[in-house]
Amino acid sequence: MGHRSTQIYTDMASLTEQSLAFQGSALAFYHRILARTVRWQIEGQTNVTKAKASERPLLWLFWHEQLSIFVTYAVRFVGGERFTIVTLGGDPRGDILSRFASTLGATPYGVDMQGNPMEAGRKVLRIIEALKGGKDSFMAPDGPDGPAFAPKAGASFLARKAEAAIIPVGGFTKAGYALRRWDKYLIPLPLARLHMVFGEPIFVNKRDKEEVVTEQIVAALTAVYHQARR
């Protein structure tokens, strides 16, 4: 009886893993469709050029509501293989996003500060090393659980340790579906017109104070967020 119960548990776990993997792959497929069909209105491309010209690691930041819009842009204009990103370790949502990211070519690191802080710290160091080695990264400072527009410390920490150039990102579309949850997560529809805004890059140094960098991030993301909606 014990062996049978163990086998049932194993089979159920396997089905759950397959379900999460399918959801992540389906998300990636949908964003590939979006990248090929949406129409673009882009402002501030010179700011992206300025950030790249600094030869610093690039950290693209946006509020969590706009994650789907940014991924659509990244698939179309940057390429998933350019990115190494933080996902939520020890959580089914993180498993979905890890499959989503890896299917698009990115390198995800599931960071679980609650479950295994030592391992999480090692993964964060790998992300910083990847940034310094030429990879880009992106992050929603108010994710994964909000509240909306209230940043966690992670974005400032990564930016300071990697001495990154932060690119503030704003995105909006009227042809999309906003989920009824804390971030009003906006999912564009195929053939939508996406309005992207890139703000002045923020050049961050190791000795910058966390609270100062956080204030700069909030001000910049708030500005491009509203500009995209106008």
Coordinates of C-alpha atoms in Angstrom, one line a residue:
M1 CA 0.0 0.0 0.0
G2 CA 2.9 2.4 0.9
H3 CA 4.6 1.7 -2.5
R4 CA 1.3 2.4 -4.3
S5 CA 0.8 5.7 -2.4
T6 CA 4.3 6.8 -3.2
Q7 CA 3.8 5.9 -6.9
I8 CA 0.6 7.9 -7.0
Y9 CA 2.3 10.9 -5.4
T10 CA 5.2 10.7 -7.9
D11 CA 2.8 10.5 -10.8
M12 CA 0.8 13.5 -9.6
A13 CA 4.0 15.5 -9.1
S14 CA 5.1 14.6 -12.6
L15 CA 1.7 15.7 -14.0
T16 CA 2.1 19.0 -12.1
E17 CA 5.5 19.6 -13.5
Q18 CA 4.3 18.9 -17.0
S19 CA 1.4 21.3 -16.5
L20 CA 3.7 24.1 -15.4
A21 CA 6.0 23.4 -18.3
F22 CA 3.1 23.5 -20.7
Q23 CA 1.9 26.8 -19.3
G24 CA 5.4 28.3 -19.6
S25 CA 5.8 27.1 -23.2
A26 CA 2.3 28.3 -24.2
L27 CA 3.2 31.8 -22.8
A28 CA 6.3 31.9 -24.9
F29 CA 4.4 30.8 -28.0
Y30 CA 1.8 33.6 -27.5
H31 CA 4.5 36.2 -27.1
R32 CA 6.2 35.1 -30.3
I33 CA 2.9 35.6 -32.0
L34 CA 2.5 39.1 -30.4
A35 CA 6.0 40.1 -31.5
R36 CA 5.2 39.3 -35.1
T37 CA 1.8 40.9 -35.3
V38 CA 1.6 44.0 -33.0
R39 CA 2.3 47.5 -34.3
W40 CA 4.9 49.7 -32.5
Q41 CA 5.1 53.3 -31.4
I42 CA 8.4 53.8 -29.7
E43 CA 9.7 56.9 -27.9
G44 CA 13.1 57.4 -26.4
Q45 CA 15.2 55.0 -28.5
T46 CA 18.1 57.4 -28.2
N47 CA 18.1 56.7 -24.4
V48 CA 18.6 53.0 -25.2
T49 CA 21.5 53.9 -27.5
K50 CA 23.0 56.1 -24.8
A51 CA 22.8 53.3 -22.2
K52 CA 24.4 50.9 -24.7
A53 CA 27.2 53.4 -25.5
S54 CA 28.1 53.5 -21.8
E55 CA 29.3 49.9 -22.1
R56 CA 27.8 49.2 -18.7
P57 CA 25.6 46.2 -18.0
L58 CA 22.0 46.9 -19.0
L59 CA 19.2 46.5 -16.5
W60 CA 15.7 47.1 -18.0
L61 CA 13.1 48.1 -15.3
F62 CA 9.3 48.5 -15.5
W63 CA 6.4 48.1 -13.2
H64 CA 5.0 44.6 -13.0
E65 CA 1.8 45.5 -14.9
Q66 CA 3.9 45.9 -18.1
L67 CA 5.9 42.7 -18.0
S68 CA 4.0 41.1 -21.0
I69 CA 4.5 44.3 -23.0
F70 CA 8.2 44.4 -22.4
V71 CA 8.7 40.7 -23.2
T72 CA 7.0 41.3 -26.5
Y73 CA 9.4 44.1 -27.2
A74 CA 12.4 42.1 -26.1
V75 CA 11.4 39.1 -28.3
R76 CA 11.1 41.4 -31.4
F77 CA 14.0 43.8 -31.0
V78 CA 16.5 42.4 -28.5
G79 CA 16.4 38.6 -28.5
G80 CA 15.7 36.4 -25.5
E81 CA 19.2 35.0 -25.5
R82 CA 20.5 38.4 -24.4
F83 CA 18.9 38.1 -21.0
T84 CA 19.6 36.4 -17.7
I85 CA 16.8 37.0 -15.2
V86 CA 15.6 36.4 -11.7
T87 CA 12.5 34.3 -11.2
L88 CA 10.7 33.2 -8.0
G89 CA 12.2 30.0 -6.7
G90 CA 10.2 27.5 -4.7
D91 CA 6.9 28.7 -6.2
P92 CA 4.8 27.3 -9.2
R93 CA 4.7 30.8 -10.7
G94 CA 8.4 30.9 -10.8
D95 CA 8.5 27.5 -12.5
I96 CA 6.1 28.8 -15.2
L97 CA 8.2 31.9 -15.7
S98 CA 11.4 29.9 -15.8
R99 CA 10.0 27.7 -18.6
F100 CA 8.6 30.8 -20.3
A101 CA 12.0 32.5 -20.2
S102 CA 14.1 29.5 -21.2
T103 CA 11.8 28.8 -24.1
L104 CA 12.4 32.3 -25.4
G105 CA 16.2 31.8 -25.0
A106 CA 16.8 33.6 -21.8
T107 CA 18.7 32.1 -18.8
P108 CA 16.5 32.2 -15.6
Y109 CA 17.6 31.8 -12.1
G110 CA 15.0 30.7 -9.5
V111 CA 15.9 32.6 -6.3
D112 CA 14.2 31.4 -3.1
M113 CA 15.4 33.7 -0.3
Q114 CA 13.0 32.1 2.2
G115 CA 13.7 28.4 1.4
N116 CA 17.5 28.4 0.9
P117 CA 19.2 31.8 1.4
M118 CA 22.7 30.4 0.7
E119 CA 21.8 28.9 -2.6
A120 CA 19.7 32.0 -3.5
G121 CA 22.8 34.2 -2.7
R122 CA 24.9 32.1 -5.1
K123 CA 22.4 32.5 -7.9
V124 CA 22.2 36.2 -7.4
L125 CA 26.0 36.3 -7.7
R126 CA 25.8 34.4 -11.0
I127 CA 23.3 36.9 -12.3
I128 CA 25.7 39.8 -11.4
E129 CA 28.6 37.9 -13.0
A130 CA 26.5 37.4 -16.2
L131 CA 25.6 41.1 -16.3
K132 CA 29.3 42.0 -16.0
G133 CA 30.0 39.5 -18.7
G134 CA 27.8 41.2 -21.2
K135 CA 24.3 39.9 -20.6
D136 CA 21.2 42.1 -20.1
S137 CA 18.6 41.6 -17.4
F138 CA 15.2 42.9 -16.7
M139 CA 13.0 43.2 -13.6
A140 CA 9.8 44.5 -12.2
P141 CA 10.8 46.1 -8.9
D142 CA 7.3 45.8 -7.5
G143 CA 6.9 42.1 -8.2
P144 CA 6.0 39.4 -7.7
D145 CA 3.3 40.1 -5.1
G146 CA 3.1 43.9 -4.9
P147 CA 1.9 46.3 -3.8
A148 CA 1.9 48.0 -7.2
F149 CA 4.5 50.7 -7.7
A150 CA 6.2 49.9 -4.4
P151 CA 9.7 48.6 -5.3
K152 CA 11.6 45.9 -3.4
A153 CA 15.3 46.2 -2.8
G154 CA 16.3 43.7 -5.5
A155 CA 16.6 46.1 -8.4
S156 CA 18.7 48.6 -6.6
F157 CA 20.9 45.9 -5.3
L158 CA 21.6 44.3 -8.7
A159 CA 22.1 47.7 -10.3
R160 CA 24.7 48.8 -7.6
K161 CA 26.6 45.5 -7.6
A162 CA 26.8 45.3 -11.4
E163 CA 27.3 49.1 -11.8
A164 CA 24.6 48.9 -14.4
A165 CA 22.9 51.4 -16.7
I166 CA 19.2 51.2 -15.8
I167 CA 16.8 51.7 -18.7
P168 CA 13.4 52.8 -17.4
V169 CA 10.6 51.2 -19.5
G170 CA 7.0 52.3 -19.9
G171 CA 4.5 50.4 -22.1
F172 CA 0.8 50.6 -22.8
T173 CA -1.9 49.4 -25.2
K174 CA -5.6 50.0 -25.4
A175 CA -6.0 46.6 -27.2
G176 CA -5.2 44.4 -24.2
Y177 CA -6.7 42.6 -21.3
A178 CA -6.0 43.7 -17.7
L179 CA -6.1 40.9 -15.2
R180 CA -8.2 41.5 -12.0
R181 CA -5.4 41.3 -9.5
W182 CA -3.0 43.6 -7.6
D183 CA -1.0 44.8 -10.6
K184 CA -3.7 44.9 -13.2
Y185 CA -1.3 42.9 -15.4
L186 CA -1.8 43.9 -19.0
I187 CA -1.8 41.3 -21.7
P188 CA -1.7 42.7 -25.3
L189 CA -3.8 41.2 -28.0
P190 CA -2.5 40.3 -31.5
L191 CA -2.5 43.2 -33.9
A192 CA -2.5 45.7 -31.0
R193 CA -0.6 49.0 -31.2
L194 CA 2.0 49.0 -28.4
H195 CA 3.3 52.3 -27.1
M196 CA 6.8 52.0 -25.6
V197 CA 8.7 54.7 -23.8
F198 CA 12.3 54.5 -22.7
G199 CA 13.5 57.1 -20.2
E200 CA 16.9 58.6 -19.6
P201 CA 19.3 55.9 -18.4
I202 CA 20.3 55.9 -14.7
F203 CA 24.0 55.1 -14.3
V204 CA 24.5 53.4 -11.0
N205 CA 27.7 52.9 -9.0
K206 CA 28.6 50.6 -6.2
R207 CA 28.9 53.3 -3.6
D208 CA 25.5 54.8 -4.4
K209 CA 23.1 54.7 -1.5
E210 CA 20.3 52.2 -1.8
E211 CA 17.6 54.7 -0.9
V212 CA 18.9 57.2 -3.4
V213 CA 18.9 54.6 -6.3
T214 CA 15.4 53.5 -5.2
E215 CA 14.1 57.0 -5.4
Q216 CA 15.6 57.5 -8.8
I217 CA 14.0 54.2 -10.0
V218 CA 10.5 55.2 -8.7
A219 CA 10.7 58.6 -10.3
A220 CA 11.9 57.3 -13.6
L221 CA 9.4 54.4 -13.8
T222 CA 6.5 56.6 -12.8
A223 CA 7.4 59.1 -15.5
V224 CA 7.6 56.6 -18.4
Y225 CA 4.5 54.8 -17.1
H226 CA 2.4 57.9 -17.4
Q227 CA 4.0 59.0 -20.6
A228 CA 3.2 55.7 -22.3
R229 CA -0.4 56.0 -21.3
R230 CA -0.6 59.5 -22.8

